[in-house]
Amino acid sequence: MTEIVPPNERVCERCGRKDRWDDTAQKWVVVEEDGEPQHGVPHCLHEWDINGAYNPLKE
Ligand SMILES: [Zn+2]
């Protein structure tokens, strides 16, 4: 059985910013850890860990 699993979380490999996908809002929102939003560096050209290698089909 194959199901489509969209990425629901992404992490910047440069500054450590963390986002999660909000299904309701249909946009990425910053993850909070210990009450601190994981914004990373404001002017970072984010390099998301889901780029390129992401495969929507998961067995
Ligand atoms: Zn970044």
PDB file of C-alpha atoms and ligand atoms in Angstrom:
ATOM      1  CA  MET A   1       0.000   0.000   0.000  1.00  0.00           C
ATOM      2  CA  THR A   2       1.309   3.387  -0.991  1.00  0.00           C
ATOM      3  CA  GLU A   3       0.187   6.571   0.649  1.00  0.00           C
ATOM      4  CA  ILE A   4       1.063  10.125  -0.208  1.00  0.00           C
ATOM      5  CA  VAL A   5       2.809  11.826   2.671  1.00  0.00           C
ATOM      6  CA  PRO A   6       3.275  15.552   2.162  1.00  0.00           C
ATOM      7  CA  PRO A   7       6.090  17.182   4.082  1.00  0.00           C
ATOM      8  CA  ASN A   8       4.647  18.639   7.256  1.00  0.00           C
ATOM      9  CA  GLU A   9       7.865  19.868   8.768  1.00  0.00           C
ATOM     10  CA  ARG A  10      11.020  21.468   7.443  1.00  0.00           C
ATOM     11  CA  VAL A  11      14.276  22.588   8.985  1.00  0.00           C
ATOM     12  CA  CYS A  12      16.766  25.109   7.591  1.00  0.00           C
ATOM     13  CA  GLU A  13      20.200  23.525   7.287  1.00  0.00           C
ATOM     14  CA  ARG A  14      21.887  26.928   7.597  1.00  0.00           C
ATOM     15  CA  CYS A  15      20.275  28.679  10.566  1.00  0.00           C
ATOM     16  CA  GLY A  16      18.152  25.983  12.188  1.00  0.00           C
ATOM     17  CA  ARG A  17      14.774  27.583  11.558  1.00  0.00           C
ATOM     18  CA  LYS A  18      11.916  25.151  11.969  1.00  0.00           C
ATOM     19  CA  ASP A  19       8.565  25.368  10.240  1.00  0.00           C
ATOM     20  CA  ARG A  20       5.572  23.120  10.239  1.00  0.00           C
ATOM     21  CA  TRP A  21       2.772  22.998   7.698  1.00  0.00           C
ATOM     22  CA  ASP A  22      -0.552  24.278   9.032  1.00  0.00           C
ATOM     23  CA  ASP A  23      -3.314  22.445   7.196  1.00  0.00           C
ATOM     24  CA  THR A  24      -5.941  24.894   8.340  1.00  0.00           C
ATOM     25  CA  ALA A  25      -4.073  28.043   7.346  1.00  0.00           C
ATOM     26  CA  GLN A  26      -2.488  26.355   4.299  1.00  0.00           C
ATOM     27  CA  LYS A  27       0.896  27.882   5.030  1.00  0.00           C
ATOM     28  CA  TRP A  28       4.145  27.265   6.883  1.00  0.00           C
ATOM     29  CA  VAL A  29       4.244  28.451  10.469  1.00  0.00           C
ATOM     30  CA  VAL A  30       7.265  28.725  12.745  1.00  0.00           C
ATOM     31  CA  VAL A  31       7.620  25.938  15.272  1.00  0.00           C
ATOM     32  CA  GLU A  32       7.850  26.906  18.929  1.00  0.00           C
ATOM     33  CA  GLU A  33      10.043  24.989  21.324  1.00  0.00           C
ATOM     34  CA  ASP A  34       9.939  25.779  25.032  1.00  0.00           C
ATOM     35  CA  GLY A  35       7.871  28.844  24.174  1.00  0.00           C
ATOM     36  CA  GLU A  36      10.555  30.180  21.843  1.00  0.00           C
ATOM     37  CA  PRO A  37       9.708  30.495  18.136  1.00  0.00           C
ATOM     38  CA  GLN A  38      12.479  28.831  16.124  1.00  0.00           C
ATOM     39  CA  HIS A  39      12.898  31.758  13.725  1.00  0.00           C
ATOM     40  CA  GLY A  40      16.541  31.154  12.905  1.00  0.00           C
ATOM     41  CA  VAL A  41      18.426  34.004  11.279  1.00  0.00           C
ATOM     42  CA  PRO A  42      16.160  36.737   9.789  1.00  0.00           C
ATOM     43  CA  HIS A  43      18.185  37.301   6.613  1.00  0.00           C
ATOM     44  CA  CYS A  44      19.126  33.684   6.048  1.00  0.00           C
ATOM     45  CA  LEU A  45      18.499  32.294   2.575  1.00  0.00           C
ATOM     46  CA  HIS A  46      16.914  29.247   4.060  1.00  0.00           C
ATOM     47  CA  GLU A  47      18.135  25.905   2.805  1.00  0.00           C
ATOM     48  CA  TRP A  48      15.282  23.572   3.665  1.00  0.00           C
ATOM     49  CA  ASP A  49      16.140  19.969   4.364  1.00  0.00           C
ATOM     50  CA  ILE A  50      13.205  18.818   2.205  1.00  0.00           C
ATOM     51  CA  ASN A  51      14.663  20.348  -0.972  1.00  0.00           C
ATOM     52  CA  GLY A  52      15.526  17.991  -3.795  1.00  0.00           C
ATOM     53  CA  ALA A  53      15.532  14.685  -2.005  1.00  0.00           C
ATOM     54  CA  TYR A  54      11.929  14.910  -0.936  1.00  0.00           C
ATOM     55  CA  ASN A  55       9.860  12.004  -2.200  1.00  0.00           C
ATOM     56  CA  PRO A  56       6.086  12.295  -1.673  1.00  0.00           C
ATOM     57  CA  LEU A  57       5.561   8.558  -2.044  1.00  0.00           C
ATOM     58  CA  LYS A  58       6.280   6.602   1.092  1.00  0.00           C
ATOM     59  CA  GLU A  59       5.965   2.839   1.110  1.00  0.00           C
TER      60      GLU A  59
HETATM   61 ZN    ZN B   1      17.830  29.621   7.409  1.00  0.00          ZN
END
